[in-house]
Amino acid sequence: MAKDKKVLVVGGGGRCHAIVDALMRSPQVEKVYCAPGNAGIALQAECVPIKDTDVPSLLAFAREKKVDLTVVGPEASLAKGIVDAFRSEGLKIFGHTRAATRIESSKEFAKDLMKRYDIPTASYRCFSDYSEALSYVSSRPFPAVLKYDGLAAGKGVVIAQDLQEAQDALKSMLLDGQFGEGKVVVEDYLEGPEFSFMSFVSGEEVYPMPLSQDHKRAFDFDKGPNTGGMGAYTCLPFITDEDWKEAMDGILKKTASAMVREGCPLSGVLYGGLMKTPQGIKVIEFNARFGDPETEVVLPLLESDAYDVFSGIACGEALESLKWRNEVTMGVVLASKGYPGSYQKGFEIKGLDKVQAKVFHMGTSSSEGKFYTAGGRCLMVVASAPSIEEAGVQVYSQIRRIQCDALFYRKDIAHWALEGKAAQVIDGKALSGSIKLSVKETVGRLAAEGKRQPCLAVIMVGDNPASQVYVRNKVKAAEFTSMRSIMEALPEDTTQEALLSRIDALNRDSEVDGILVQLPLPRHIDESQVISAISKDKDVDGFHILNVGSLWLSQDCIKPCTPAGVIELIKSTGIGIEGKLALVVGRSNIVGKPVAKLLLDENATVIMAHSRTRNLKELALQADIIVAAVGKAGLITGDMVKKGAVVIDVGMNRDSDGRLCGDVDYASARLRASHITPVPGGVGPMTIAMLMRNTLDCYFSREDKE
Ligand code: AMP
Ligand code: GLY
C-alpha cells in the first residue's frame, strides 16, 4: 500500500488532535494538514492558519494542496455548509451536509424527527412565545428541562428546579435575545446514567464505536459548574448487551434510516447522547460530530485503518466491520485553574516529554520548544489497558509527571465503573477514636477506684501556627480521655536553660506521667539536649536516646507514637504482617527507622529506601506493605504499587493548590492497593491516640515501680 495520501483535518481542539493521531497511524497517510490545529497537533501534522469556519479559504487550500480527503471536526464548520461546498467542487470530505447537521443544530428538527419515527426521547413542546412557554412550564412538574434551539456552545440547556429558575431561563432565552432569535424546547426531565454512543454513519449503514462516558462537572464527585468535559473512559459496566442492542437498533439505526427518508442522509459521525432510564434507553441529544472529550478515549482504540474509514464514509462506500483494540481507555483533562470561569493563560507546562501515555492538546501554545497554557481545557492524558483500574493507574501515574501549577484535574474519572474496585480506605480517624475511647475507659476506672489520675504535660516554645494546632489537638485529646493535662506555652525567646529547668521540675513532679516538648524548637535551643533532658520514663514521644536504643535492642521501651500508630493501622487491615515484604520509604529517626524496626519485630522482611533510591519503582512493586514517610508529594504513584498491597501514607505536604496531600498519589495508588490511608486524617490522628496510650503506659510503669 502506497503511503501517499494527504488529508486535511478541520478544527483545533483535543478532538481534532485525536483524529489527526488516528490518521497518522494509517499506513496510507503521508501527510496531515490541520486548520487551524494547535501546538500539540503541530507535533504530528502541519498546522495551517485558517479558521475552521472559513469555508472558501479551506476549499482553496484543499484544492491547492490536492488533498485526498478532508475530515471535519467542529459542528460550526458543518453548520456553515463546508461539506456541501466541498462536494459541489468534487472534493472528498468526511462530515454531514448542512441539511443533515440539523440533527444537532436544530433541537426542534431532532425532536420532531424522533417523534415521527418513534425514537425514544423525553416528550417535549416547542415555543417561541415567552408567555406560552411559561404557562406550559407552570402547568408541569419540576424539574423542567429548557433547551435553547440552536447551537449555543453547550450553554443552551437549563434544568430549572422551580418556577423562578424557569422564568429566568425563559426570559434570557426568549426575551433578552442573549442567544439570538430562537425557540425553546421544553421537555420532560429524565433520570439515569448518561453515556455517549458514537457511530460512523453512511446512509443506512451504522458502524458503532465503543461506548464512552463524559464527566461534565468541574470537580470531583460531580460537583461544581458544567464544563466542556473533564474526562472520559470507555467500557461502561452499567450498559448490558441488551441495552447496547436497544440503543443500536432502536436509536442509531432507526435515526440513520429516518434521515435517509427525510432526504438528508448522514455521512459522518452520529453521536447519541443517551440515558439509561427506568423506561429504557432514551435520547438526550444528538450531535452531528465526534464528541469531546469522548473522541480522545475512543479513537485510540481504532485498529482499522482510519483513512479507509473516513474515506469510505465520505464516499458512501460500504466498510468492512471496524476493528477495535480489546482494551479500555481512560482520559483525564487538565484545565486552567478557574475554568470554566475566568482563568489566566501563558503558564509553562513542564514534563510533557516524560509522559508515557497519549497526550492530546486541547488549548496550549508553544514557543521555542516549550509549551504554555492557552485555554480553559489545556491537555488530556489518555491511557489504555486491559482493565479500567489499570487504565486509571496509568493515567493518574503519568499525569504526576506533568508540572504546571496553573492546572487542575479531576481525580475520580470513571468512578461509575470503579465503584467496588478501588482500595478499602483505612479509617485512621475511627481507629484512633476507639483507642482514645479505651484510654478514657481506663482513666475513668482509675478515678472510680480513687486512684491518682494520669497526667500529660505539653510544652511549647514560640508561636509557630502549625505547632499550636498540634499542641491544641494533643491537649484536646487528653481532655477527651479525662486524664489531667498541663499545657505550658513559653515565649519564643525562652532560653535553653529556662526550658531545661522547666523540664527538670516536671521530671521531679510525681503527679506528672508524660512530658512532651513540641518540635521544632526555636533555633537557639538544641533539640537533642532538650529531648535527653526528659526523664526516660516520662518520654511519651519515645524520642529519648535510651528509648530509641532500647527499641533497637528489643528491650522494654516507650515506642514512638507515629510508628506505633502505623503498625496499628497495618494490623487493622487484617493482612497479617508476619512474612510480608514491607518497603519503608524515608529514614528519619522519628518515623522511617522506628517503623522499619517495629515491622521487623512483627517478622516482616523490610526494605528501607529514600526519595532518591534509584530502583524505587522495582522495589515498591515487590512490596506487600508500603509505608511512605518522606515529605515529597506524589513520590509513590499507582504504577509503583503491587496489586493488593497495603499503602500507608505518613507524608503531609501541600500541593500547588495549597491543599494537603501525601507522599502517595492517592488517585492512582488506590486502584492497585487493597487498603490505603487517605490524606489528611490517615495517620495523624493515630499519632495522638498513641500518645494517649503511651501516657497511660508511663503511668502504669511508674505506679508499678512504687
Ligand atoms: P444537552 O446539551 O442536550 O446534552 O444537555 C446537557 C445536559 O443536560 C445533558 O447532558 C443532561 O445531563 C441534561 N439534560 C438534557 N436533557 C435532559 C432531560 N430531558 N432530562 C434530564 N436531564 C437532561
Ligand atoms: N461530550 C459532549 C459533546 O461533545 O457534546
XYZ file of C-alpha atoms and ligand atoms in Angstrom:
734
model
C 0.000 0.000 0.000
C 1.451 3.340 -1.019
C 1.990 5.896 1.706
C 0.837 8.814 -0.399
C -2.424 10.204 0.967
C -2.786 13.797 2.046
C -5.516 14.673 4.491
C -6.850 17.985 5.781
C -8.400 17.942 9.230
C -10.592 20.930 10.068
C -10.612 22.028 13.703
C -8.189 22.571 16.531
C -9.135 21.039 19.883
C -8.362 17.783 21.634
C -10.906 16.000 19.492
C -9.067 17.026 16.330
C -5.770 16.004 17.866
C -7.239 12.515 18.349
C -8.464 12.474 14.735
C -5.022 13.549 13.485
C -3.407 10.910 15.689
C -5.664 8.177 14.282
C -4.927 9.260 10.705
C -1.184 9.321 11.351
C -1.382 5.644 12.304
C -2.730 4.800 8.838
C -0.102 3.233 6.590
C -1.576 5.148 3.631
C -1.286 8.610 5.088
C 1.741 10.587 4.053
C 0.777 13.955 5.436
C -1.900 15.581 7.545
C -2.703 19.282 7.471
C -4.784 20.723 10.255
C -6.671 24.024 10.102
C -6.121 25.752 12.418
C -4.718 22.936 14.633
C -2.906 23.698 17.884
C 0.528 23.469 19.474
C 0.202 19.740 20.201
C -1.263 18.842 16.833
C 1.736 20.625 15.300
C 3.913 17.776 16.624
C 2.095 15.377 14.288
C 0.677 17.479 11.466
C 1.299 20.698 9.597
C -0.950 23.372 11.043
C -2.330 25.977 8.676
C -3.696 29.247 9.999
C -7.188 29.088 8.528
C -10.287 29.419 10.714
C -12.422 26.283 10.833
C -15.468 28.228 9.609
C -13.689 29.981 6.734
C -15.091 27.642 4.099
C -13.786 29.460 0.966
C -10.206 29.507 2.268
C -10.374 25.877 3.361
C -11.679 24.946 -0.088
C -8.918 26.869 -1.803
C -6.302 25.238 0.448
C -7.616 21.713 -0.195
C -7.550 22.334 -3.934
C -4.098 23.885 -3.907
C -2.549 21.077 -1.851
C -4.518 18.435 -3.761
C -5.603 16.791 -0.534
C -7.192 13.381 -0.985
C -9.610 13.760 1.890
C -10.891 16.388 4.307
C -12.185 15.425 7.771
C -14.320 17.918 9.674
C -14.272 18.143 13.478
C -16.448 21.011 14.745
C -20.204 21.385 14.312
C -19.818 25.056 13.426
C -17.976 24.152 10.215
C -20.657 21.592 9.319
C -23.474 24.049 10.046
C -21.719 26.530 7.738
C -22.145 24.076 4.885
C -18.496 23.073 4.430
C -19.484 19.604 3.231
C -21.945 20.909 0.637
C -19.321 23.354 -0.635
C -16.548 20.734 -0.955
C -18.832 18.177 -2.594
C -20.123 20.646 -5.151
C -16.497 21.073 -6.192
C -15.991 17.331 -6.332
C -13.738 17.176 -3.234
C -13.880 14.212 -0.892
C -14.967 15.240 2.605
C -15.995 13.415 5.777
C -18.908 15.083 7.580
C -22.591 15.788 7.174
C -24.261 18.159 4.791
C -25.811 21.258 6.232
C -29.268 19.680 5.994
C -28.150 16.568 7.860
C -26.341 18.631 10.510
C -29.759 19.875 11.628
C -29.907 16.734 13.773
C -27.634 18.731 16.079
C -28.093 22.350 15.066
C -31.884 22.360 15.419
C -33.353 20.788 18.535
C -36.830 21.169 17.039
C -35.789 19.248 13.933
C -34.243 16.464 16.025
C -37.180 16.250 18.425
C -39.664 16.250 15.589
C -37.778 13.522 13.756
C -37.663 11.340 16.871
C -41.392 11.795 17.409
C -42.327 10.906 13.835
C -40.075 7.862 13.682
C -40.807 6.662 17.198
C -37.267 7.062 18.509
C -37.375 7.151 22.322
C -36.693 10.561 23.895
C -38.244 12.838 26.524
C -41.603 14.244 25.414
C -41.431 17.890 24.596
C -43.107 21.030 23.320
C -41.538 23.801 21.341
C -42.201 27.518 21.958
C -41.211 30.843 20.530
C -43.584 32.862 22.695
C -42.435 33.638 26.231
C -45.857 33.643 27.961
C -46.984 30.448 26.259
C -43.758 28.736 27.280
C -44.098 29.982 30.849
C -47.696 28.887 31.245
C -46.828 25.440 29.872
C -43.906 25.089 32.282
C -46.073 26.241 35.220
C -48.590 23.515 34.455
C -45.955 20.777 34.589
C -43.926 19.099 37.348
C -40.380 20.290 38.154
C -37.532 19.993 37.417
C -38.196 21.322 33.926
C -35.704 20.963 31.089
C -35.391 24.046 28.884
C -33.268 23.907 25.776
C -32.479 26.829 23.581
C -32.936 25.780 19.986
C -29.757 26.278 18.023
C -26.051 25.948 18.519
C -25.353 27.506 21.889
C -21.936 26.019 22.578
C -23.284 23.718 25.279
C -24.731 26.577 27.297
C -28.246 26.240 25.938
C -29.677 23.772 28.461
C -31.166 24.752 31.795
C -32.572 22.269 34.288
C -34.923 24.514 36.250
C -35.732 23.285 39.756
C -38.590 25.726 40.313
C -40.757 28.313 38.596
C -38.393 31.184 39.388
C -35.452 29.450 37.723
C -37.614 28.527 34.754
C -38.822 32.097 34.403
C -35.278 33.480 34.495
C -34.079 30.980 31.902
C -37.018 31.553 29.554
C -36.525 35.292 29.829
C -32.896 35.125 28.822
C -33.616 32.642 26.036
C -36.729 34.250 24.552
C -36.885 37.888 25.672
C -33.338 39.153 26.165
C -32.075 37.688 22.912
C -28.918 36.519 24.685
C -28.517 33.698 22.179
C -30.144 35.415 19.222
C -33.627 34.911 17.785
C -34.892 31.478 18.513
C -37.160 28.922 20.074
C -37.149 26.943 23.263
C -37.817 23.244 23.608
C -39.386 22.330 26.945
C -39.028 18.663 27.750
C -39.671 16.131 30.463
C -36.932 15.541 32.975
C -35.371 12.086 32.663
C -33.233 10.257 35.175
C -30.500 7.654 34.850
C -26.845 7.319 33.884
C -25.846 9.109 30.704
C -23.474 7.702 28.121
C -22.171 8.515 24.684
C -22.764 6.205 21.759
C -20.833 7.445 18.748
C -21.030 5.787 15.366
C -19.834 6.292 11.839
C -22.877 6.555 9.587
C -23.164 6.425 5.854
C -26.794 6.467 4.734
C -28.460 3.478 6.389
C -25.177 1.864 7.416
C -24.160 2.342 11.040
C -20.694 1.391 12.300
C -20.632 1.620 16.086
C -17.711 2.894 18.137
C -17.005 1.738 21.707
C -19.291 3.347 24.271
C -17.889 6.065 26.447
C -18.867 8.424 29.221
C -18.073 12.081 29.701
C -17.679 13.891 33.061
C -19.221 17.321 32.637
C -18.847 18.850 36.085
C -15.656 20.658 37.044
C -14.881 18.948 40.355
C -14.681 15.516 41.955
C -17.876 13.708 42.869
C -19.645 15.531 40.018
C -19.653 18.839 41.875
C -19.207 22.326 40.533
C -20.233 24.007 37.310
C -20.731 22.350 33.923
C -17.712 22.299 31.653
C -16.838 21.090 28.174
C -15.897 17.748 29.773
C -13.218 16.938 32.368
C -12.550 13.327 31.452
C -13.927 10.225 29.793
C -13.479 6.485 29.630
C -14.660 3.551 27.557
C -16.307 0.356 28.714
C -19.381 1.060 30.788
C -20.281 -1.663 33.270
C -23.858 -0.447 33.660
C -24.717 -0.936 29.983
C -25.672 -4.546 29.266
C -25.586 -6.264 25.879
C -29.373 -5.844 25.723
C -29.074 -2.117 26.434
C -26.472 -1.849 23.693
C -28.715 -3.623 21.183
C -31.686 -1.497 22.181
C -29.631 1.655 21.580
C -28.095 0.395 18.337
C -31.329 -0.863 16.735
C -33.914 1.368 18.368
C -31.985 4.617 18.195
C -28.900 4.790 15.957
C -30.040 2.599 13.043
C -33.545 3.984 13.202
C -32.235 7.536 13.126
C -29.949 6.775 10.183
C -32.854 5.430 8.122
C -35.113 8.256 9.206
C -32.561 10.736 7.891
C -32.380 8.879 4.583
C -36.157 9.005 4.307
C -36.139 12.711 5.113
C -33.835 13.255 2.157
C -30.812 14.278 4.233
C -28.726 11.119 4.698
C -25.924 11.143 7.249
C -22.315 10.821 6.103
C -20.173 11.307 9.149
C -20.446 10.779 12.872
C -23.757 10.377 14.638
C -23.255 10.983 18.342
C -26.049 9.741 20.563
C -26.065 11.385 23.977
C -28.158 8.669 25.614
C -29.592 7.961 29.033
C -30.459 4.621 30.557
C -33.785 5.417 32.190
C -36.077 3.004 34.044
C -38.220 3.119 30.874
C -35.347 2.099 28.602
C -32.625 3.877 26.669
C -33.605 7.378 25.559
C -32.005 10.147 23.550
C -30.942 13.262 25.446
C -29.359 14.849 22.402
C -27.830 14.057 19.051
C -24.624 15.569 17.797
C -23.556 15.547 14.185
C -19.884 15.175 15.026
C -17.370 13.489 17.259
C -17.863 14.218 20.966
C -15.267 15.959 23.041
C -13.667 14.541 25.221
C -15.090 11.144 24.182
C -13.191 11.053 20.889
C -9.887 11.251 22.728
C -10.642 7.970 24.521
C -12.424 6.193 21.665
C -10.240 6.784 18.596
C -7.010 5.492 20.218
C -8.725 2.095 20.248
C -9.402 2.098 16.488
C -7.391 -0.683 14.905
C -8.856 -0.398 11.411
C -7.107 1.970 9.027
C -8.591 5.379 9.891
C -8.049 6.638 6.360
C -10.180 3.815 4.943
C -12.900 4.536 7.477
C -13.117 8.291 6.885
C -12.716 7.946 3.145
C -15.269 5.132 2.890
C -17.892 7.099 4.802
C -17.132 10.224 2.758
C -17.711 8.301 -0.485
C -20.725 6.374 0.750
C -18.914 3.051 0.294
C -19.713 0.070 2.498
C -16.999 -0.559 5.085
C -15.719 -3.805 6.464
C -16.754 -4.024 10.070
C -14.461 -1.900 12.184
C -11.731 -3.402 14.340
C -11.153 -2.041 17.818
C -8.387 -2.897 20.262
C -9.626 -5.163 23.003
C -8.661 -2.705 25.731
C -10.268 0.122 27.622
C -9.112 3.706 27.919
C -9.339 6.450 30.473
C -8.617 10.093 29.776
C -8.253 12.932 32.252
C -8.420 16.598 31.282
C -6.003 19.132 32.756
C -7.711 22.508 32.865
C -6.651 26.004 33.881
C -7.463 26.819 37.498
C -10.602 28.916 37.426
C -12.102 27.170 34.401
C -14.990 27.147 33.439
C -14.978 30.654 34.945
C -12.220 33.137 34.270
C -8.609 31.995 34.282
C -5.172 33.195 33.258
C -3.105 31.804 30.417
C 0.532 31.606 29.463
C 1.938 29.348 32.209
C 4.692 26.969 31.208
C 3.809 23.275 31.204
C 6.819 21.098 32.012
C 7.423 17.372 31.907
C 5.300 16.544 28.841
C 8.232 14.672 27.308
C 8.284 12.295 30.301
C 4.668 11.193 29.952
C 4.284 7.598 28.788
C 0.687 7.894 27.635
C -1.111 9.725 24.880
C -1.296 13.455 25.464
C -3.876 15.294 23.405
C -3.603 19.058 23.363
C -6.818 20.999 23.783
C -5.594 24.517 24.456
C -1.850 25.058 24.559
C 0.616 27.293 22.798
C 4.280 26.722 22.199
C 7.346 28.790 21.717
C 10.957 27.690 21.364
C 10.108 24.111 22.219
C 8.244 24.973 25.427
C 4.521 24.562 25.977
C 2.215 27.027 27.703
C -1.391 27.017 28.867
C -3.594 28.769 26.329
C -7.183 27.823 27.080
C -9.682 26.601 29.625
C -9.093 22.941 28.981
C -5.432 22.531 28.061
C -4.488 18.847 27.855
C -5.990 15.414 28.028
C -3.881 12.453 29.095
C -5.196 9.100 27.873
C -4.022 5.633 28.855
C -5.239 2.264 27.637
C -5.062 -1.043 29.479
C -6.877 -4.367 29.725
C -8.991 -3.108 32.638
C -10.386 0.221 33.723
C -8.480 0.083 37.040
C -5.201 -0.372 35.191
C -6.047 2.428 32.773
C -6.725 4.621 35.812
C -3.436 3.656 37.470
C -1.557 4.510 34.298
C -3.287 7.779 33.515
C -3.013 9.204 37.036
C 0.564 7.986 37.496
C 1.576 9.647 34.242
C -0.229 12.918 34.984
C 2.056 13.281 38.006
C 4.912 13.846 35.566
C 3.315 16.976 34.162
C 4.350 20.025 36.106
C 2.251 23.145 35.947
C 0.860 24.919 38.995
C -1.813 26.611 36.908
C -3.623 23.369 36.019
C -6.094 21.170 37.889
C -7.750 17.859 37.110
C -10.436 15.568 38.462
C -9.228 12.595 40.479
C -12.375 10.493 40.128
C -12.763 9.857 36.415
C -14.664 6.606 35.791
C -15.943 6.499 39.366
C -19.088 4.856 37.999
C -17.027 1.981 36.683
C -14.547 1.824 39.543
C -17.027 1.503 42.376
C -16.027 -1.509 44.446
C -12.752 -1.921 42.542
C -10.701 0.621 44.448
C -8.839 0.015 47.709
C -10.574 -0.024 51.027
C -9.820 3.220 52.786
C -8.118 2.690 56.144
C -10.094 4.798 58.552
C -7.406 6.249 60.809
C -9.873 8.587 62.464
C -12.157 5.748 63.526
C -9.295 3.592 64.765
C -7.733 6.462 66.717
C -11.180 7.208 68.165
C -11.517 3.708 69.510
C -8.015 3.774 71.009
C -8.765 7.079 72.746
C -12.030 5.633 73.983
C -10.265 2.678 75.573
C -7.806 5.070 77.272
C -10.808 7.075 78.518
C -12.370 3.935 79.991
C -9.172 3.090 81.856
C -8.816 6.639 83.158
C -12.459 6.502 84.297
C -11.878 3.220 86.095
C -8.841 4.663 87.929
C -10.976 7.595 89.032
C -13.743 5.261 90.209
C -11.164 3.320 92.229
C -9.981 6.573 93.795
C -6.509 6.247 92.296
C -4.205 9.053 91.211
C -5.049 10.420 87.739
C -2.601 10.052 84.832
C -1.206 13.394 83.680
C 0.364 14.611 80.439
C 2.464 17.783 80.339
C 2.886 19.522 76.996
C 5.433 22.263 76.452
C 5.503 24.586 73.517
C 8.058 27.289 72.829
C 7.175 30.156 70.494
C 4.077 30.605 68.411
C 4.577 28.528 65.279
C 0.967 28.189 63.996
C 1.337 24.528 62.951
C 2.770 23.651 66.375
C -0.122 25.466 68.033
C -2.595 23.309 66.127
C -0.756 20.080 67.026
C -0.469 21.055 70.688
C -4.115 22.053 70.886
C -5.140 18.711 69.404
C -2.991 16.838 71.903
C -4.440 18.728 74.839
C -7.956 18.249 73.459
C -7.345 14.501 73.188
C -6.108 14.410 76.791
C -9.244 16.241 77.874
C -11.351 13.753 75.931
C -9.796 10.847 77.802
C -10.359 12.755 81.107
C -6.691 12.489 82.020
C -5.060 15.556 83.524
C -3.078 17.790 81.250
C -0.693 20.636 81.817
C -0.145 22.966 78.928
C 2.827 25.297 79.072
C 3.284 27.881 76.348
C 6.669 29.531 76.699
C 7.685 32.645 74.759
C 9.892 32.412 71.681
C 12.870 33.948 73.485
C 12.864 31.387 76.301
C 16.457 30.367 76.944
C 17.584 26.788 76.709
C 18.467 26.932 80.380
C 14.999 28.077 81.357
C 13.426 25.312 79.271
C 15.703 22.660 80.735
C 14.866 23.780 84.224
C 11.109 23.572 83.458
C 11.636 20.025 82.199
C 13.613 19.195 85.297
C 10.755 20.413 87.505
C 8.271 18.247 85.573
C 10.640 15.272 85.801
C 10.568 15.628 89.554
C 6.819 16.294 89.791
C 5.402 12.968 90.983
C 1.947 13.907 89.608
C 3.268 14.099 86.008
C 3.491 10.869 83.955
C 4.273 12.068 80.463
C 6.269 15.029 79.161
C 6.094 16.132 75.578
C 8.023 19.016 74.048
C 6.511 20.106 70.755
C 9.099 20.171 67.973
C 10.521 22.054 66.178
C 12.079 24.335 68.797
C 13.442 27.822 68.102
C 16.913 27.733 66.583
C 18.760 28.911 69.677
C 17.716 25.733 71.507
C 19.414 22.404 70.939
C 16.620 19.884 70.392
C 18.657 16.802 71.225
C 19.698 18.246 74.580
C 16.085 19.029 75.368
C 14.901 15.557 74.441
C 17.597 13.877 76.513
C 16.675 16.098 79.453
C 13.238 14.478 79.631
C 13.263 11.567 82.035
C 13.361 8.335 80.038
C 10.282 7.051 81.836
C 8.236 10.182 81.091
C 9.301 10.416 77.422
C 5.824 9.805 75.921
C 7.075 10.580 72.400
C 9.662 7.801 72.608
C 12.396 10.106 71.287
C 14.824 9.823 74.212
C 18.089 8.182 73.229
C 17.598 5.467 75.860
C 14.148 4.676 74.465
C 15.471 4.687 70.909
C 18.330 2.384 71.918
C 16.012 0.064 73.831
C 13.724 -0.152 70.810
C 16.619 -1.400 68.648
C 17.768 -3.794 71.373
C 14.219 -5.143 71.686
C 14.079 -4.158 75.317
C 11.132 -2.663 77.092
C 10.696 0.932 75.949
C 8.278 3.651 75.004
C 7.521 3.308 71.314
C 7.388 6.491 69.258
C 3.797 7.489 68.558
C 3.602 7.764 64.767
C 5.465 4.481 64.078
C 3.377 2.674 66.691
C 0.251 4.129 65.047
C 1.413 2.962 61.611
C 1.721 -0.608 62.902
C -1.792 -0.415 64.373
C -3.124 0.822 61.031
C -1.496 -2.044 59.156
C -2.830 -4.559 61.670
C -6.326 -3.098 61.337
C -6.435 -4.269 57.708
C -6.160 -7.861 58.878
C -3.422 -8.747 56.375
C -1.006 -10.198 58.958
C 2.456 -8.658 58.898
C 4.495 -11.805 59.506
C 6.347 -12.975 56.420
C 5.298 -9.982 54.349
C 7.706 -7.820 52.410
C 7.492 -4.229 53.608
C 9.042 -1.192 51.959
C 9.660 1.810 54.166
C 10.430 4.953 52.194
C 12.051 7.612 54.364
C 14.715 7.087 57.007
C 14.054 9.740 59.618
C 14.762 8.921 63.244
C 11.204 9.636 64.277
C 9.269 7.752 61.581
C 11.126 5.754 58.937
C 13.689 3.955 61.076
C 11.398 3.061 64.005
C 8.657 1.900 61.593
C 11.195 -0.418 59.980
C 12.240 -1.781 63.368
C 8.657 -2.313 64.506
C 7.912 -4.145 61.241
C 10.965 -6.349 61.802
C 9.632 -7.092 65.283
C 6.417 -8.284 63.613
C 8.556 -10.623 61.492
C 8.185 -8.785 58.234
C 11.055 -8.575 55.765
C 11.918 -4.912 55.465
C 13.457 -2.834 52.718
C 14.406 0.722 53.587
C 14.587 3.288 50.853
C 14.553 7.030 50.421
C 13.275 9.513 47.897
C 16.248 9.101 45.576
C 16.593 5.343 45.739
C 17.321 4.515 42.091
C 15.175 1.445 41.637
C 12.413 2.601 43.947
C 9.748 1.507 41.482
C 11.063 -2.048 41.178
C 11.426 -2.347 44.951
C 7.976 -0.900 45.567
C 6.378 -3.264 43.065
C 7.501 -6.228 45.174
C 6.223 -4.885 48.479
C 3.124 -6.190 50.242
C 3.249 -3.182 52.535
C 4.425 0.297 51.594
C 4.973 2.958 54.237
C 5.843 6.348 52.750
C 7.280 8.941 55.113
C 9.447 11.268 53.090
C 7.606 14.535 52.650
C 7.604 14.541 48.861
C 4.231 14.943 47.162
C 3.261 12.142 44.817
C 6.519 10.173 45.185
C 4.635 6.867 45.144
C 2.344 6.575 42.129
C -0.060 3.736 41.438
C 2.224 2.148 38.848
C 4.685 1.506 41.697
C 2.149 -0.341 43.822
C 1.761 -4.113 43.661
C -1.827 -5.266 43.234
C -3.347 -5.839 46.666
C -0.634 -4.055 48.672
C -1.332 -2.092 51.851
C -0.273 1.531 51.450
C 0.320 3.788 54.460
C 0.966 7.422 53.656
C 2.602 9.342 56.502
C 3.590 12.287 54.297
C 1.894 15.630 54.767
C 2.639 18.091 52.014
C 0.845 20.913 50.300
C 0.196 20.588 46.598
C 0.172 23.535 44.227
C -3.431 24.367 45.202
C -2.336 24.631 48.820
C -4.325 21.524 49.615
C -2.919 18.827 51.862
C -1.532 15.856 50.023
C 0.634 12.920 50.925
C 3.704 11.186 49.571
C 1.396 8.854 47.688
C -0.615 9.744 44.590
C -3.931 8.660 46.039
C -5.888 8.744 42.748
C -3.721 6.069 41.131
C -2.466 4.127 44.155
C -5.976 3.398 45.391
C -6.655 1.496 42.155
C -3.898 -1.033 42.901
C -3.795 -1.168 46.699
C -6.098 -3.362 48.756
C -6.020 -0.859 51.641
C -4.853 2.738 51.669
C -4.734 5.656 54.098
C -6.222 8.923 52.886
C -4.706 12.382 53.435
C -5.375 14.193 55.680
C -6.541 12.191 58.649
C -4.917 8.936 57.633
C -2.091 8.696 60.128
C -2.120 11.992 62.103
C -4.953 11.108 64.473
C -3.188 7.833 65.272
C -0.127 9.731 66.494
C -2.299 11.474 69.060
C -4.123 8.287 70.048
C -0.794 6.523 70.636
C 0.382 9.482 72.679
C -2.576 8.927 74.983
C -1.790 5.245 75.190
C 1.888 5.981 75.914
C 0.922 8.365 78.713
C -1.133 5.614 80.274
C 1.758 3.144 79.866
C 4.121 5.618 81.548
C 1.596 5.976 84.358
C 1.354 2.239 84.964
C 5.097 1.586 84.828
C 5.666 4.376 87.344
C 2.884 3.090 89.601
C 4.322 -0.445 89.374
C 7.735 0.790 90.470
C 6.330 2.400 93.589
P -27.610 18.560 26.072
O -26.848 19.795 25.702
O -28.890 18.379 25.393
O -26.733 17.366 26.059
O -27.932 18.710 27.621
C -26.901 18.952 28.564
C -27.177 18.119 29.773
O -28.436 18.436 30.356
C -27.246 16.637 29.488
O -26.006 16.031 29.439
C -28.081 16.156 30.629
O -27.279 15.942 31.774
C -29.024 17.273 30.903
N -30.323 17.016 30.240
C -30.692 17.356 29.000
N -31.948 16.944 28.732
C -32.388 16.308 29.827
C -33.611 15.662 30.193
N -34.652 15.587 29.361
N -33.704 15.112 31.416
C -32.668 15.198 32.279
N -31.513 15.796 32.004
C -31.345 16.353 30.803
N -19.109 15.489 25.288
C -20.264 16.124 24.844
C -20.178 16.680 23.498
O -19.211 16.519 22.791
O -21.124 17.351 23.112
